[in-house]
XYZ file of C-alpha atoms in Angstrom:
286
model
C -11.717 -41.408 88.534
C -8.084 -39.637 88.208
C -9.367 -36.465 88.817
C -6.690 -34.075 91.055
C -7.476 -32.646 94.166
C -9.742 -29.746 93.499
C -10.948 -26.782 95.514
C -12.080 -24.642 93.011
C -15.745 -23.006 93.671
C -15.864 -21.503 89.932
C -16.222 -25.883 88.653
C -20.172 -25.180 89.142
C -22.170 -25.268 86.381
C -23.746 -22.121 87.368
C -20.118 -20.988 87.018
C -18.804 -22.369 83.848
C -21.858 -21.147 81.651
C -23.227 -24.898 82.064
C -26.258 -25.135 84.283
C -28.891 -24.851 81.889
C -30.808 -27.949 80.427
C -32.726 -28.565 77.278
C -35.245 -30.281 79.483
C -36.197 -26.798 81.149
C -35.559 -24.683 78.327
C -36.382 -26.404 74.521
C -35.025 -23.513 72.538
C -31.186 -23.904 74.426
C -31.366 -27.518 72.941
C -28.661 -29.268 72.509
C -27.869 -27.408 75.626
C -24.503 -26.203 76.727
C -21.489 -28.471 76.164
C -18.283 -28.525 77.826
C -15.190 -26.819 76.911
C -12.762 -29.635 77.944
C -13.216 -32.896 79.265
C -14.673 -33.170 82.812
C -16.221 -34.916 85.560
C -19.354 -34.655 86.272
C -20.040 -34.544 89.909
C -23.287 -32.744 90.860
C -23.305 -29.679 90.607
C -19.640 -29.524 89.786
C -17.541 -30.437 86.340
C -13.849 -31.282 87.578
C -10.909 -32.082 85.848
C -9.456 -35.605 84.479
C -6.087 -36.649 83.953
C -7.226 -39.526 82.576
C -9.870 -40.466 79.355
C -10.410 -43.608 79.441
C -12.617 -45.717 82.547
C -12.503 -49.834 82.635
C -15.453 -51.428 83.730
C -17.598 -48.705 82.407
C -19.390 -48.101 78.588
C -18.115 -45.507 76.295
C -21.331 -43.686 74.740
C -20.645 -41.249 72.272
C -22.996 -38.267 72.948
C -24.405 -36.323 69.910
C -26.812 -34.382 71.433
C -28.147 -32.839 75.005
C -26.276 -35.954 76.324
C -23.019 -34.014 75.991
C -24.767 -31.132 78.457
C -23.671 -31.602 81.490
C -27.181 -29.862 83.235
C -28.970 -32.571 81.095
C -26.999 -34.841 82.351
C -27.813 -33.923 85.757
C -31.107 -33.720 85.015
C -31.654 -37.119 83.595
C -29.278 -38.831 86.965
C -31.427 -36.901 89.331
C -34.772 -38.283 88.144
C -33.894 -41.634 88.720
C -31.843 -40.768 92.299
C -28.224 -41.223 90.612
C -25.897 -39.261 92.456
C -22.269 -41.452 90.739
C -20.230 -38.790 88.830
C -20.486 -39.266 84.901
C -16.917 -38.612 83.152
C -17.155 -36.807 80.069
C -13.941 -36.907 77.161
C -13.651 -35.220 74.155
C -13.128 -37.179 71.201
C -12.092 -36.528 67.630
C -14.409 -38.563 65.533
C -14.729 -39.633 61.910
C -17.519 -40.831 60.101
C -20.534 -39.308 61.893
C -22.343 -36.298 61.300
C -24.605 -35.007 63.715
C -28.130 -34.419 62.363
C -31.882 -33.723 63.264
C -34.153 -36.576 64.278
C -37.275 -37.369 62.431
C -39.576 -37.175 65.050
C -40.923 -34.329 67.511
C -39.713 -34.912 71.014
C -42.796 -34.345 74.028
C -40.249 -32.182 75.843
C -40.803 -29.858 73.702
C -38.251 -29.646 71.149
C -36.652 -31.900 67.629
C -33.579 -33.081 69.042
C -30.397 -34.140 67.314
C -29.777 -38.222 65.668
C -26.680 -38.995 64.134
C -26.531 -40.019 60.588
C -23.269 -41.723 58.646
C -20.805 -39.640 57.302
C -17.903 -41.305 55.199
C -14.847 -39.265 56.061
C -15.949 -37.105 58.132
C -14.276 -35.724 61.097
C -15.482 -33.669 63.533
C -15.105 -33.398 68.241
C -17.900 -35.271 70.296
C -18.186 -36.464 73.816
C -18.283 -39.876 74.984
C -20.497 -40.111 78.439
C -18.465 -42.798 80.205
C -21.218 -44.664 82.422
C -22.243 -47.385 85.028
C -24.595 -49.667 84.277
C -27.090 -47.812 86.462
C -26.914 -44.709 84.265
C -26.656 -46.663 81.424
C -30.266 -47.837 81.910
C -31.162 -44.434 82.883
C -29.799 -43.190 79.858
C -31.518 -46.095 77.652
C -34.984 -44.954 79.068
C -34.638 -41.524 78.694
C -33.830 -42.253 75.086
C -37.219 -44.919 74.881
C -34.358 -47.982 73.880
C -36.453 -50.294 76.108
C -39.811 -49.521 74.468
C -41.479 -50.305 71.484
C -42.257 -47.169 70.671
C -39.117 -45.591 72.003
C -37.333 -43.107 69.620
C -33.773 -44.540 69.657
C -31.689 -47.895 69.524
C -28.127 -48.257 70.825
C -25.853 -49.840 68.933
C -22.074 -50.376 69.165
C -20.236 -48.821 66.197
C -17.973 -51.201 64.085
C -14.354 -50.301 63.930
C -14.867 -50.309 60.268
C -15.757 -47.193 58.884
C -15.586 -44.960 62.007
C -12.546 -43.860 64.342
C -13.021 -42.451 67.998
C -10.136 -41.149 69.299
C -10.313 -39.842 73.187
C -7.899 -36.992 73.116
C -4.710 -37.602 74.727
C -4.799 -37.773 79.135
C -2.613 -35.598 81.237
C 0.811 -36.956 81.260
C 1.252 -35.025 84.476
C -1.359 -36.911 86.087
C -2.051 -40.173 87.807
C -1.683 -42.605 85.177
C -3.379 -46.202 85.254
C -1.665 -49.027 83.053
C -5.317 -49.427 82.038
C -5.884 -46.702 80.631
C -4.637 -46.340 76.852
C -5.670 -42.574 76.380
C -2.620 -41.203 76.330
C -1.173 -43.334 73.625
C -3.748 -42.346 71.157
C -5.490 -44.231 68.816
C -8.830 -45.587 67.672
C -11.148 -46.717 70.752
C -13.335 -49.953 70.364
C -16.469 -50.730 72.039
C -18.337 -47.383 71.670
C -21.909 -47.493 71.332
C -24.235 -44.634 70.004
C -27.918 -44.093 69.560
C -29.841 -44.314 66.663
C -32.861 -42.940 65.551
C -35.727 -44.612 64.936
C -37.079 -43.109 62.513
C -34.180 -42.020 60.634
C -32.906 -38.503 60.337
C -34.523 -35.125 58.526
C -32.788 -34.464 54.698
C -32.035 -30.444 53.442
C -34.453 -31.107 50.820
C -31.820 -33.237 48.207
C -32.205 -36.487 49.858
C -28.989 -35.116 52.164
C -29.166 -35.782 55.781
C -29.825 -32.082 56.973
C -27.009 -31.316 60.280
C -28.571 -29.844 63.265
C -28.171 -25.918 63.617
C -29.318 -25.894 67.361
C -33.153 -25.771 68.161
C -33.918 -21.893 67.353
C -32.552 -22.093 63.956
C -33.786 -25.486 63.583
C -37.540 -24.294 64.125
C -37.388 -21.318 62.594
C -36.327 -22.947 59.315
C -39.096 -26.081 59.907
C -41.908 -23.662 60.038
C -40.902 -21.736 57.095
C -40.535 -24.700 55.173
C -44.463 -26.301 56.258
C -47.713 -25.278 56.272
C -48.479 -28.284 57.522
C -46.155 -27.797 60.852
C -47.215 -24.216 61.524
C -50.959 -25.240 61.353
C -50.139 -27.895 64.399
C -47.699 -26.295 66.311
C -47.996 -22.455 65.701
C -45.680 -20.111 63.492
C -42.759 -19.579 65.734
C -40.059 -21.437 67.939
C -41.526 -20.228 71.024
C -45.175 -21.595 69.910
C -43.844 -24.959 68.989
C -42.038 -25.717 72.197
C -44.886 -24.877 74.269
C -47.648 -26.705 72.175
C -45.486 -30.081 71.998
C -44.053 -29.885 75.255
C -46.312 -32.896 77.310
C -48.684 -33.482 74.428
C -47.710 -37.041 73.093
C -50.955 -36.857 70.303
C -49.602 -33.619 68.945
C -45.915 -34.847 69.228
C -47.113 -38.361 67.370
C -48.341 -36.123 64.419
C -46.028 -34.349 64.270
C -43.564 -37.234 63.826
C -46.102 -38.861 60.860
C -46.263 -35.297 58.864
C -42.029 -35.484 58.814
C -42.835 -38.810 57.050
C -45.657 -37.727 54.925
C -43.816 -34.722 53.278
C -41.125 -36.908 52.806
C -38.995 -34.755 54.614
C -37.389 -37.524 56.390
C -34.232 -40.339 55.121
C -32.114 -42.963 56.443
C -29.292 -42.235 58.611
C -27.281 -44.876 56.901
C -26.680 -46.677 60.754
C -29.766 -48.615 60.526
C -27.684 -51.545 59.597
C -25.733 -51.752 63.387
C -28.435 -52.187 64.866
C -29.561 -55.493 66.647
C -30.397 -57.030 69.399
C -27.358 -56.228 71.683
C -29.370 -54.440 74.314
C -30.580 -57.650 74.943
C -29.619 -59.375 78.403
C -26.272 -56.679 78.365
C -25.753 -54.636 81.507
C -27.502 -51.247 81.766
C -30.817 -51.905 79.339
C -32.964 -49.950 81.708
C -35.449 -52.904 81.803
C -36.842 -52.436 85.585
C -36.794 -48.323 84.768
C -40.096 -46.579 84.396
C -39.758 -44.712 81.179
C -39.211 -40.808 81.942
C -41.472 -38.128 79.505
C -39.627 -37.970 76.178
């Protein structure tokens, strides 16, 4: 994977400040990310010298998908033990906001939403097709009633642009990372039910799941009466119950608190037949 030899004990989670997921704790949600690129090997995050990985799909990670521990978590429910490399990337276009539904694990996680000219970092998950399909389950793209699509972005309109490899480092005359420039063939996920607006009609951006809640609840009656007046409260009454969760989801919608994310148009059927779609995967608790 173009990672150097490595002996380094303090590349654990534990030790980097990384070992906590959003699937154990709601309120840490999106969950630690990375400082640097990394591979993700276990319990480990190692270096790369390289960015970019033929033969495997770029996924651009705008959520816990960028924490390595929920990473982990989601590769060891399905018995995935392949390492997952992780690259920063300097993208334009996107904005990352707050998903219009209420998540059973307990917490409102993060959907991206279109953002003309707009730059900002992200990850992209490089992965197999085997966590690919995890990775589509976990994220309900095989069911009906899922809460996200994937879709592959266009190159018009958006840039992603892995930062530059490790000159110093093996170097593969596949891999175009450390010549720069706008990557093709990354695909994202969508929400379903489009994103949550500030209150003007404007996408709202996701503050990180404390905040998030706190500001919710103020804003809704409606919210506090079904899930309690505080952040602590509403992560332990959603967390497993898929009725409350579901109405939770329909009063976004019915105080018109939600909007499009303006992606809705990339998506189609591409899942369809392609490598990874998670098909023969039972669907995890989301």
């Amino acid at each position: 994977m173009g990672e150097p030899p490595h002996h380094l004990a303090d590349r654990t989670l534990e030790a980097l400040g990384l070992a906590v997921a959003p699937r154990e704790d709601p309120l840490v949600y999106p969950g630690a990310w990375p400082a640097e690129s990394g591979l993700l090997d276990g319990d480990r995050l190692l270096p790369l010298t390289r960015r970019t990985f033929p033969g495997r799909v770029p996924v651009l990670a705008v959520g816990s998908n960028a924490s390595p521990a929920q990473l982990r978590h989601k590769m060891r429910q399905y018995e995935l033990s392949s390492p997952i490399p992780l690259v920063k990337a300097r993208v334009t276009g996107l904005e990352i906001g707050v998903s219009a539904h209420v998540s059973a694990l307990g917490y409102v996680s993060a959907a991206p939403f279109r953002a003309p000219g707009h730059t900002r970092e992200l990850f992209l998950t490089w992965l197999d097709p085997a966590q690919l399909a995890a990775i589509d389950a976990s994220e309900g793209v095989t069911r009906p009633s899922g809460a996200y699509d994937r879709v592959v972005l266009p190159a018009t309109g958006f840039r992603v642009e892995p930062e530059p490899g490790d000159p110093r480092g093996p170097h593969d005359s596949s891999d175009s990372s450390s010549s720069g420039g706008s990557l093709d063939g990354v695909h994202l996920y969508v929400n379903r039910h489009g994103v949550l607006q500030d209150g003007t009609g404007t996408p709202r951006v996701h503050p990180g799941e404390r905040r998030l809640l706190t500001q919710l609840l103020a804003e809704s009656a409606g919210l506090r009466k079904l899930f309690g007046s505080t952040p602590e409260e509403f992560c332990s009454r959603a967390r497993g119950d898929l009725r409350l969760c579901a109405e939770g989801t329909r009063l976004f919608a019915r105080e018109g608190r939600t909007t499009a994310s303006g992606l809705e148009k990339y998506v189609r059927g591409q899942q369809t037949g392609s490598p990874g779609t998670g098909e023969s995967l039972s669907p995890p608790w989301r």
